[in-house]
Amino acid sequence: MPKRSVATDPVLLGLVAVGVLLAPWFLHYGDQRTVSWGLQTAIDVANTYFTFRTATHPAMSAAGRRFWWAAVIACAGCLLGDGYQTVLLVLDPALTTVSPVQTVLVVTGMAVVVGAMLRHPLGGAGRQRLRLWFDATTVLTGVAVFLWYFVLATDLSGRRATDRWGAAATAVVMLLITFGLLKLILSGTAPFTRAAGIAAAVGVSGTAFAGPVALGLIGDPGPGGASVIQLLPCVLASASFRVQQLHVWRLAEKPPAGMGGRSSRLPYLAVIATQILLVVSLREDDVDPRVWGVAIGAVVITALVLGRQVAALHDNERLLTEIDGQAERFRALVQNTSDLTLVVDYDATITYASPAALRVLGVPDSELVGTSLHDRTHPEDMATTVADLERRLAANPGTGISTQVRWRHADGSYRWLDVVTTDLVHNTNVGGVVLNARDATEARALHDELHRQATHDTLTGLANRLLLHRRLSEATEHVSMLLIDLDGFKEINDRHGHHTGDQVLIEVAHRLTGLLGAGELAARLGGDEFAVLLPGTAATAAARLADRISAVLAEPMPIGGGLLTVGASVGVSAGEPGDGDGLLREADAAMYQRKRERRERRARAVGQGAVQPAGT
């Protein structure tokens, strides 16, 4: 149903009007039992409808629906019982007793509600649930004291046995309902709003206790006044059911954090009311002044203790509000940040994962907890990065250490992450190693691409002069160097264009790479000049490779729909890695010597008509 304000609800306004008109009607016309029971039956009809609509509302939870269906049964029982009593009065207006059938139907219906309330889940655990039971029992004890004083200990000798038993049964079941309502209200898990619950508790308990309490406080109110006192709590209970029907949508709203754990003032009100009742009861008898002194002292001490408790309660709630706010702020930050937070033990078992795990690794945080982080780390990083990280953590406990590592994503790929690791195992609030990780895959890819562009030739993908010199400086053993210059490449560029020339250079790079083994490096120094670094290779083996390179590069290249041929002059040098420039100069000299020799041989061959010029 649409949300409606209680201030403008016509049904609720009608109930208010009935409650207001009760007093003048019955005080003027006196005892009208048939009208009273008829009005009670009409209220039962309304209550059954209100509770039914609440029980069938889609916003109601499964546990709340069970509670409200029990309320429907209770209201239906009251309707049948009160309706039966009304029929008896219509048939015999002089009837002055309450039928046992009415009592049984009402008590049975209310017992169903008691059972539903006692079975309703409370939430919380440990000391929170213990505090709840203490609070509810305190309030119940206060209600029981008033029940004893005004009902059970009152002289009922003038009433019939069936009436006394009916009144006692009704009082007991109402007392249990009051306890159940208080328990649910204090737990914060009630299937009704707090305002509606308190109003219902007052109305339900008032149907059993209002008459005796009024008799004890103000004396006999008369037949008309008794009817008013009996019907007003029923109207209040019905109004509370209507309010809950209008506000049932509020039960679907998430309550503020920590609301269920807040303390209630009801136990303190019960203590205060009981102390007041003690003073009222003492004035009825001739009490010794010493007893008065003890009683007054007990009341004052109780008031002081209650004042201190209320002050402490206020401070505790303020602190709890601040803590809840900080916890909520922390939860919001953790749940909405793009960074992943993990807590692991020394065995790398994940004990906590933030919700960002789904965004970063594609895995829900609940599935990460209990798994090993080592199983998700790239094997290459386990032997290097992780081992180094563990050593640094051991040497710097409590200090955040930054590193980059690859973790496996749910799609099977590995993602680079910037990780700050802090050992907080000895912090009792954490009890583990904290890792704050940020996805650095794109940044790492950009870094690697920039590094590749800075150290590799853009056209051929081979190392450039910078990387060649770096590898020379990093070498720790005897090296050989090959310097390669293409013969006839200028003619190809001039005849076929630069695009074809680029294709030739790419093919040369491909053939060079295919001839090299592990640890050997091919580089393009510029133009048509290439170099090959051969760590740990002797000069004789380098010379054999040079001859092989010359032969492979001289093979025709299928480019642009034709076959193009270039030659290669290869110079060889060998020495220690510290003299890189010297090795290049020596290889350059040897290369030009080979080029001259090749030119002379080619010139002789052309003169004899044995070969065609290169580049065809």
XYZ file of C-alpha atoms in Angstrom:
616
model
C 0.000 0.000 0.000
C 1.233 3.582 -0.562
C 2.945 5.401 2.272
C 0.409 7.443 4.242
C 0.857 9.894 7.086
C -0.712 8.783 10.361
C -1.847 12.355 10.984
C -4.223 12.258 8.003
C -5.278 8.607 8.083
C -9.097 8.525 8.385
C -9.146 5.137 10.121
C -6.701 6.288 12.773
C -8.574 9.534 13.217
C -11.771 7.503 13.697
C -10.122 5.432 16.438
C -8.992 8.631 18.149
C -12.557 9.952 17.980
C -13.873 6.722 19.530
C -11.363 7.001 22.350
C -12.313 10.616 23.006
C -16.068 9.941 22.979
C -15.880 6.911 25.279
C -15.640 8.931 28.474
C -18.648 11.263 27.993
C -20.813 8.432 26.601
C -20.317 5.888 29.371
C -20.027 8.443 32.179
C -23.396 9.843 31.065
C -25.254 6.596 30.373
C -23.580 4.462 33.060
C -23.222 0.694 32.861
C -24.027 -0.512 29.335
C -22.409 -3.904 29.134
C -24.007 -4.872 25.820
C -22.728 -1.691 24.140
C -19.328 -2.154 25.765
C -18.956 -5.748 24.558
C -20.309 -4.814 21.120
C -17.762 -2.025 20.822
C -15.052 -4.443 21.968
C -16.127 -6.884 19.220
C -15.981 -4.117 16.602
C -12.448 -3.262 17.758
C -11.526 -6.967 17.421
C -12.768 -6.897 13.801
C -10.552 -3.898 13.077
C -7.582 -5.519 14.825
C -7.951 -8.716 12.795
C -7.973 -6.698 9.567
C -4.977 -4.547 10.576
C -2.848 -7.518 11.593
C -3.816 -9.477 8.469
C -2.762 -6.616 6.175
C 0.530 -6.299 8.077
C 1.219 -10.051 7.938
C 0.660 -10.165 4.156
C 2.686 -7.048 3.327
C 5.569 -7.842 0.896
C 8.035 -5.816 2.995
C 7.622 -8.178 5.949
C 10.423 -10.662 6.613
C 9.776 -14.382 7.065
C 10.259 -14.176 10.867
C 8.044 -11.068 11.040
C 5.385 -12.754 8.955
C 5.259 -15.664 11.432
C 4.814 -13.205 14.310
C 2.030 -11.264 12.619
C 0.140 -14.391 11.556
C 0.167 -15.354 15.259
C -1.257 -11.892 15.956
C -3.978 -12.531 13.380
C -4.890 -15.774 15.187
C -4.938 -13.962 18.543
C -7.181 -11.170 17.238
C -9.475 -13.720 15.616
C -9.688 -15.579 18.951
C -10.576 -12.346 20.742
C -13.161 -11.621 18.040
C -14.809 -15.004 18.510
C -14.687 -14.793 22.316
C -15.937 -11.207 22.587
C -18.499 -11.814 19.865
C -19.798 -14.826 21.772
C -20.054 -12.775 24.972
C -21.884 -10.016 23.074
C -24.423 -12.514 21.746
C -25.012 -13.803 25.293
C -25.658 -10.250 26.511
C -28.021 -9.537 23.645
C -29.994 -12.647 24.576
C -29.771 -11.920 28.333
C -28.998 -8.256 29.142
C -29.045 -9.055 32.860
C -26.019 -11.338 32.552
C -23.219 -10.183 34.860
C -20.616 -12.943 34.462
C -18.016 -13.534 31.764
C -18.436 -16.781 29.858
C -15.621 -19.349 30.242
C -15.798 -19.753 26.444
C -14.792 -16.109 26.001
C -11.920 -16.507 28.458
C -10.627 -19.699 26.792
C -10.742 -18.175 23.283
C -8.983 -14.999 24.358
C -6.333 -16.741 26.472
C -5.681 -19.331 23.731
C -5.237 -16.664 21.082
C -2.911 -14.650 23.302
C -0.905 -17.797 24.121
C -0.210 -18.209 20.395
C 1.259 -14.710 20.358
C 3.371 -15.483 23.427
C 4.815 -18.528 21.676
C 5.600 -16.526 18.523
C 7.341 -13.790 20.508
C 9.453 -16.212 22.519
C 10.566 -17.924 19.275
C 11.327 -14.731 17.397
C 15.094 -14.329 16.654
C 16.795 -11.721 18.827
C 20.109 -11.181 17.027
C 23.324 -10.327 18.850
C 25.401 -12.711 20.929
C 27.213 -13.121 24.205
C 26.979 -10.220 26.625
C 24.599 -8.297 24.363
C 21.961 -11.034 24.625
C 22.637 -11.375 28.379
C 22.063 -7.630 28.837
C 18.843 -7.932 26.853
C 17.501 -10.642 29.168
C 18.522 -8.651 32.236
C 16.712 -5.544 30.928
C 13.575 -7.458 29.956
C 13.481 -9.326 33.279
C 13.936 -6.057 35.203
C 10.975 -4.480 33.448
C 8.917 -7.660 33.845
C 9.666 -7.735 37.577
C 8.408 -4.170 37.881
C 5.218 -5.096 36.029
C 4.818 -8.159 38.278
C 5.129 -5.979 41.393
C 2.322 -3.733 40.166
C 0.285 -6.811 39.227
C 0.750 -8.250 42.701
C -0.097 -5.000 44.452
C -3.178 -4.100 42.431
C -4.525 -7.506 41.339
C -3.172 -10.655 42.947
C -2.841 -9.350 46.521
C -6.183 -7.527 46.365
C -9.115 -9.026 48.229
C -11.100 -10.843 45.548
C -13.341 -12.727 47.959
C -16.396 -10.963 46.651
C -15.948 -12.278 43.135
C -17.090 -15.631 41.812
C -14.512 -18.418 41.453
C -14.834 -18.500 37.652
C -14.283 -14.738 37.452
C -11.241 -14.972 39.707
C -9.743 -17.777 37.622
C -10.540 -15.911 34.400
C -8.981 -12.707 35.729
C -5.900 -14.610 36.899
C -5.470 -16.410 33.548
C -5.916 -13.177 31.634
C -3.455 -11.363 33.905
C -0.831 -14.110 33.465
C -1.090 -14.233 29.675
C -1.052 -10.433 29.459
C 2.023 -10.404 31.674
C 3.738 -12.865 29.327
C 2.768 -10.798 26.304
C 4.173 -7.711 27.989
C 7.421 -9.570 28.618
C 7.590 -10.744 25.003
C 6.947 -7.267 23.623
C 9.584 -5.780 25.904
C 12.080 -8.433 24.870
C 11.530 -7.684 21.182
C 11.604 -3.914 21.701
C 14.876 -4.086 23.620
C 16.471 -6.497 21.130
C 16.158 -4.138 18.158
C 14.909 -7.054 15.974
C 11.175 -6.593 16.594
C 8.867 -7.064 13.576
C 7.270 -3.708 14.416
C 8.411 -0.152 15.006
C 9.395 0.869 18.515
C 6.535 3.389 18.855
C 3.921 0.859 17.728
C 5.381 -1.799 20.027
C 5.331 0.398 23.121
C 1.773 1.545 22.389
C 0.675 -2.075 21.910
C 2.368 -3.151 25.145
C 0.558 -0.406 27.078
C -2.743 -1.258 25.415
C -2.488 -5.042 25.847
C -1.345 -4.890 29.458
C -3.932 -2.200 30.167
C -6.787 -4.521 29.244
C -5.856 -6.667 32.268
C -4.354 -4.161 34.698
C -6.101 -0.821 34.016
C -9.170 -1.607 36.106
C -7.384 -2.900 39.247
C -4.750 -0.136 39.063
C -7.393 2.566 38.789
C -9.328 0.996 41.680
C -6.185 1.029 43.824
C -5.228 4.596 42.954
C -8.517 6.508 42.700
C -11.077 4.135 44.211
C -14.257 2.801 42.596
C -14.760 4.627 39.262
C -18.355 3.409 38.929
C -19.894 1.227 36.175
C -19.459 3.807 33.427
C -15.920 4.696 34.470
C -14.972 1.015 34.605
C -16.147 0.582 31.003
C -14.081 3.588 29.907
C -11.009 2.294 31.719
C -11.498 -1.151 30.146
C -12.076 0.066 26.580
C -9.422 2.808 26.307
C -6.466 0.324 26.323
C -8.269 -1.689 23.617
C -8.599 1.420 21.446
C -4.915 2.235 22.057
C -3.868 -1.301 21.025
C -6.009 -1.077 17.899
C -4.457 2.293 17.018
C -0.987 0.789 17.424
C -1.917 -2.019 14.979
C -3.123 0.568 12.472
C 0.043 2.645 12.866
C 2.135 -0.471 12.247
C 0.090 -1.281 9.152
C 0.784 2.212 7.802
C 4.483 2.052 8.702
C 5.214 -1.567 7.760
C 7.463 -0.340 4.913
C 9.876 0.993 7.541
C 10.773 -2.580 8.489
C 12.399 -3.016 5.064
C 14.703 -0.053 5.671
C 18.198 -0.797 6.980
C 18.417 0.515 10.550
C 21.367 2.741 11.479
C 24.461 0.833 12.554
C 24.417 -0.170 16.173
C 20.777 0.662 16.890
C 20.080 -2.848 18.080
C 22.785 -2.640 20.720
C 21.685 0.582 22.398
C 20.510 0.437 25.993
C 16.904 1.141 26.919
C 15.547 3.433 29.636
C 12.681 1.070 30.380
C 14.548 -0.861 33.135
C 15.304 2.421 34.918
C 11.686 3.518 34.619
C 10.630 0.165 36.121
C 12.961 0.711 39.101
C 11.676 4.260 39.646
C 8.026 3.162 39.425
C 8.649 0.335 41.902
C 10.299 2.730 44.359
C 7.332 5.086 44.098
C 4.979 2.168 44.720
C 7.023 1.249 47.801
C 6.556 4.710 49.275
C 2.820 4.675 48.428
C 2.348 1.272 50.082
C 4.156 2.333 53.278
C 1.725 5.163 53.962
C -1.219 2.761 54.281
C -0.074 1.131 57.540
C 1.335 2.271 60.838
C 5.028 1.925 60.041
C 7.801 2.513 62.559
C 9.901 5.674 61.904
C 12.995 3.478 61.649
C 11.424 1.588 58.753
C 10.504 4.891 57.128
C 14.126 6.017 57.463
C 15.436 2.824 55.892
C 12.862 3.020 53.107
C 13.571 6.679 52.347
C 17.322 5.974 52.448
C 16.881 3.060 50.052
C 14.862 5.256 47.691
C 17.469 8.056 47.788
C 20.371 5.644 47.262
C 18.525 3.994 44.407
C 17.850 7.395 42.847
C 21.543 8.353 43.143
C 22.688 5.051 41.628
C 20.156 5.426 38.843
C 21.346 8.970 38.194
C 24.926 7.769 38.009
C 23.894 4.902 35.712
C 21.943 7.217 33.436
C 24.937 9.561 33.183
C 27.224 6.619 32.422
C 24.656 5.343 29.934
C 24.633 8.699 28.179
C 28.441 8.751 27.979
C 28.555 5.155 26.741
C 25.998 5.849 24.043
C 27.916 8.936 22.950
C 31.108 6.882 22.734
C 29.278 4.095 20.921
C 27.879 6.625 18.454
C 31.382 7.951 17.776
C 32.782 4.432 17.442
C 29.922 3.414 15.160
C 30.533 6.509 13.045
C 34.231 5.745 12.767
C 33.538 2.087 12.008
C 30.956 3.035 9.384
C 33.385 5.530 7.850
C 36.110 2.870 7.784
C 33.728 0.334 6.245
C 32.663 2.819 3.588
C 36.284 3.600 2.737
C 37.303 -0.056 2.589
C 34.248 -1.131 0.603
C 34.462 1.673 -1.963
C 38.200 2.096 -2.433
C 39.815 0.662 -5.554
C 42.747 -0.615 -3.472
C 42.712 -4.192 -2.230
C 43.496 -4.857 1.437
C 44.541 -8.316 2.560
C 45.553 -9.692 5.943
C 47.619 -12.890 5.865
C 49.409 -14.962 8.465
C 53.033 -16.051 8.276
C 51.993 -19.066 6.164
C 50.493 -16.660 3.575
C 46.954 -17.861 4.373
C 44.485 -15.032 3.725
C 42.460 -14.238 6.865
C 40.779 -11.056 5.569
C 40.099 -9.602 2.119
C 38.373 -6.308 1.357
C 35.486 -6.108 -1.160
C 37.887 -4.610 -3.731
C 39.072 -8.194 -4.346
C 36.264 -8.559 -6.876
C 37.392 -5.470 -8.820
C 41.130 -6.206 -8.639
C 41.290 -10.009 -8.942
C 37.786 -10.891 -10.119
C 37.218 -13.044 -7.019
C 34.724 -12.261 -4.191
C 36.454 -11.520 -0.897
C 34.654 -14.463 0.754
C 36.319 -16.878 -1.693
C 39.789 -15.471 -1.028
C 39.631 -15.953 2.743
C 41.229 -19.246 3.739
C 43.266 -19.631 0.537
C 47.043 -19.268 0.195
C 48.417 -16.091 -1.354
C 51.406 -18.086 -2.607
C 49.090 -20.106 -4.861
C 47.958 -16.853 -6.497
C 51.462 -15.371 -6.939
C 53.363 -15.725 -10.231
C 55.974 -18.535 -9.965
C 58.788 -16.238 -11.105
C 57.939 -13.711 -8.369
C 57.884 -16.406 -5.680
C 61.583 -17.106 -6.095
C 62.672 -13.464 -6.304
C 60.229 -10.759 -5.219
C 58.460 -12.683 -2.439
C 61.686 -14.097 -1.012
C 63.261 -10.631 -0.956
C 60.106 -9.168 0.608
C 60.149 -11.726 3.422
C 63.772 -10.866 4.206
C 63.035 -7.131 4.259
C 59.983 -7.650 6.511
C 62.021 -9.652 8.986
C 64.634 -6.891 9.101
C 62.071 -4.045 9.386
C 59.087 -5.190 11.486
C 56.184 -2.747 11.535
C 57.516 -0.793 8.541
C 55.622 -0.541 5.266
C 57.671 -2.056 2.443
C 56.764 -1.400 -1.195
C 57.168 -3.868 -4.007
C 55.608 -4.991 -7.266
C 54.280 -8.505 -7.700
C 52.019 -10.437 -10.072
C 48.844 -12.089 -8.761
C 46.565 -14.363 -10.745
C 43.225 -12.948 -11.862
C 40.039 -15.008 -12.066
C 40.369 -15.035 -15.889
C 43.744 -16.811 -15.616
C 45.903 -13.801 -16.479
C 48.380 -12.232 -14.077
C 48.015 -8.643 -12.934
C 50.843 -6.432 -11.740
C 50.126 -4.822 -8.373
C 51.906 -2.169 -6.333
C 51.903 -3.666 -2.840
C 52.735 -2.023 0.494
C 53.327 -4.728 3.091
C 53.387 -4.165 6.870
C 53.974 -6.822 9.505
C 51.295 -6.292 12.188
C 51.157 -9.829 13.533
C 51.968 -8.606 17.037
C 49.136 -6.042 16.920
C 46.273 -7.823 18.705
C 43.696 -5.826 16.738
C 45.119 -7.067 13.431
C 47.086 -10.241 14.091
C 48.565 -10.598 10.622
C 50.625 -9.155 7.786
C 48.688 -6.352 6.061
C 49.010 -5.918 2.293
C 47.554 -2.871 0.549
C 47.589 -3.523 -3.195
C 46.775 -1.297 -6.162
C 46.368 -2.578 -9.705
C 49.443 -1.427 -11.668
C 48.957 -3.561 -14.775
C 48.383 -0.638 -17.127
C 51.118 1.441 -15.526
C 53.515 -1.517 -15.727
C 52.615 -2.113 -19.379
C 53.239 1.564 -20.140
C 56.516 1.443 -18.227
C 57.624 -1.666 -20.109
C 56.623 -0.118 -23.426
C 58.555 3.078 -22.718
C 61.534 1.003 -21.614
C 61.315 -1.074 -24.784
C 61.126 2.028 -26.950
C 64.142 3.488 -25.174
C 66.243 0.344 -25.620
C 64.989 -1.152 -28.893
C 64.874 -0.139 -32.512
C 61.385 0.937 -33.537
C 61.510 -0.591 -37.044
C 63.101 -3.980 -36.468
C 62.427 -4.584 -32.750
C 66.126 -5.369 -32.193
C 68.147 -3.824 -29.387
C 69.513 -0.359 -30.075
C 72.974 1.044 -29.411
C 72.005 2.023 -25.800
C 70.996 -1.522 -24.844
C 74.057 -2.965 -26.585
C 76.404 -0.807 -24.506
C 74.429 -1.662 -21.335
C 74.795 -5.393 -21.999
C 78.493 -4.888 -22.685
C 78.929 -3.130 -19.343
C 76.955 -5.849 -17.515
C 78.948 -8.711 -19.046
C 81.284 -10.565 -16.657
C 83.086 -12.918 -19.052
C 84.987 -12.933 -22.353
C 82.863 -11.567 -25.233
C 82.956 -11.493 -29.004
C 81.442 -8.808 -31.184
C 80.123 -8.974 -34.739
C 79.558 -5.786 -36.729
C 77.425 -6.215 -39.866
C 77.007 -3.787 -42.758
C 74.695 -4.590 -45.679
C 76.087 -4.457 -49.202
C 73.775 -3.185 -51.928
C 71.168 -1.804 -49.565
C 71.505 1.776 -50.914
C 70.734 0.578 -54.456
C 67.538 -1.140 -53.166
C 66.431 2.063 -51.444
C 67.129 4.166 -54.519
C 65.463 1.745 -56.935
C 62.482 0.444 -54.923
C 61.905 3.153 -52.308
C 62.292 3.440 -48.558
C 59.303 1.237 -47.787
C 60.936 -1.689 -49.564
C 64.182 -0.856 -47.839
C 62.430 -1.046 -44.476
C 61.046 -4.480 -45.374
C 64.597 -5.617 -46.183
C 65.844 -4.386 -42.802
C 63.003 -6.207 -41.024
C 63.826 -9.436 -42.876
C 67.511 -9.066 -41.983
C 66.584 -8.623 -38.312
C 64.368 -11.714 -38.455
C 67.145 -13.843 -39.986
C 69.705 -12.559 -37.492
C 67.495 -13.393 -34.527
C 66.927 -16.903 -35.844
C 70.688 -17.572 -35.853
C 71.347 -16.536 -32.249
C 71.197 -18.616 -29.101
C 70.241 -17.838 -25.492
C 72.047 -14.831 -24.011
C 73.220 -13.556 -27.426
C 72.014 -10.128 -28.526
C 71.357 -8.670 -31.975
C 71.204 -4.851 -32.294
C 70.604 -2.324 -35.003
C 73.063 0.545 -34.687
C 71.485 2.711 -37.378
C 70.849 2.694 -41.138
C 71.890 -0.692 -42.506
C 74.420 -1.387 -39.748
C 73.847 -4.202 -37.231
C 75.811 -5.702 -34.354
C 75.776 -9.030 -32.511
C 77.028 -9.476 -28.932
C 78.249 -12.990 -28.087
C 79.019 -13.356 -24.350
C 81.363 -16.263 -23.521
C 82.090 -16.994 -27.203
C 85.640 -17.409 -28.494
C 86.881 -15.590 -31.598
C 86.968 -18.760 -33.719
C 83.314 -19.615 -32.932
C 82.366 -15.982 -33.602
C 84.106 -16.147 -36.996
C 82.154 -19.276 -37.940
C 78.895 -17.517 -36.980
C 79.950 -14.499 -39.053
C 80.371 -16.697 -42.132
C 76.994 -18.267 -41.515
C 75.350 -14.855 -41.145
C 76.890 -13.718 -44.431
C 75.550 -16.805 -46.168
C 72.016 -16.549 -44.703
C 71.659 -12.831 -45.429
C 72.847 -13.357 -48.982
C 69.908 -15.634 -49.722
C 67.193 -13.942 -51.870
C 64.428 -12.182 -49.925
C 60.784 -12.426 -51.157
C 59.696 -8.787 -50.816
C 57.080 -6.823 -52.756
C 56.278 -9.680 -55.127
C 59.898 -10.136 -56.156
C 63.219 -11.436 -54.918
C 65.810 -9.005 -53.601
C 69.360 -9.858 -52.636
C 71.820 -8.046 -50.398
C 75.226 -8.949 -49.183
C 76.658 -8.633 -45.691
C 80.122 -7.618 -44.581
C 80.761 -8.951 -41.077
C 83.635 -7.839 -38.865
C 84.695 -9.890 -35.842
C 86.398 -8.786 -32.627
C 86.969 -10.439 -29.256
C 88.131 -9.259 -25.873
C 87.144 -8.351 -22.327
C 83.734 -6.730 -21.638
C 85.211 -3.608 -20.058
C 86.476 -2.298 -23.394
C 83.206 -2.061 -25.261
C 84.172 0.889 -27.425
C 87.415 -0.842 -28.328
C 85.577 -3.982 -29.360
C 83.251 -1.953 -31.584
C 86.154 -0.125 -33.201
C 88.007 -3.365 -33.810
C 84.922 -5.028 -35.248
C 84.265 -1.946 -37.387
C 87.773 -2.092 -38.813
C 87.410 -5.800 -39.508
C 84.040 -5.208 -41.159
C 85.426 -2.566 -43.531
C 88.295 -4.887 -44.358
C 85.779 -7.580 -45.264
C 83.737 -5.028 -47.246
C 86.805 -4.065 -49.308
C 87.576 -7.681 -49.928
C 83.992 -8.365 -50.992
C 83.985 -5.302 -53.252
C 87.185 -6.371 -54.920
C 85.886 -9.900 -55.472
C 82.602 -8.566 -56.824
C 84.421 -6.177 -59.170
C 86.497 -9.005 -60.557
C 83.431 -11.186 -60.950
C 81.503 -8.437 -62.750
C 84.415 -7.794 -65.017
C 84.369 -11.445 -65.969
C 80.523 -11.399 -66.389
C 79.950 -14.043 -63.724
C 77.392 -12.203 -61.491
C 74.911 -9.389 -61.590
C 75.127 -6.373 -59.295
C 73.512 -6.690 -55.803
C 69.983 -5.385 -55.246
C 68.258 -7.121 -58.153
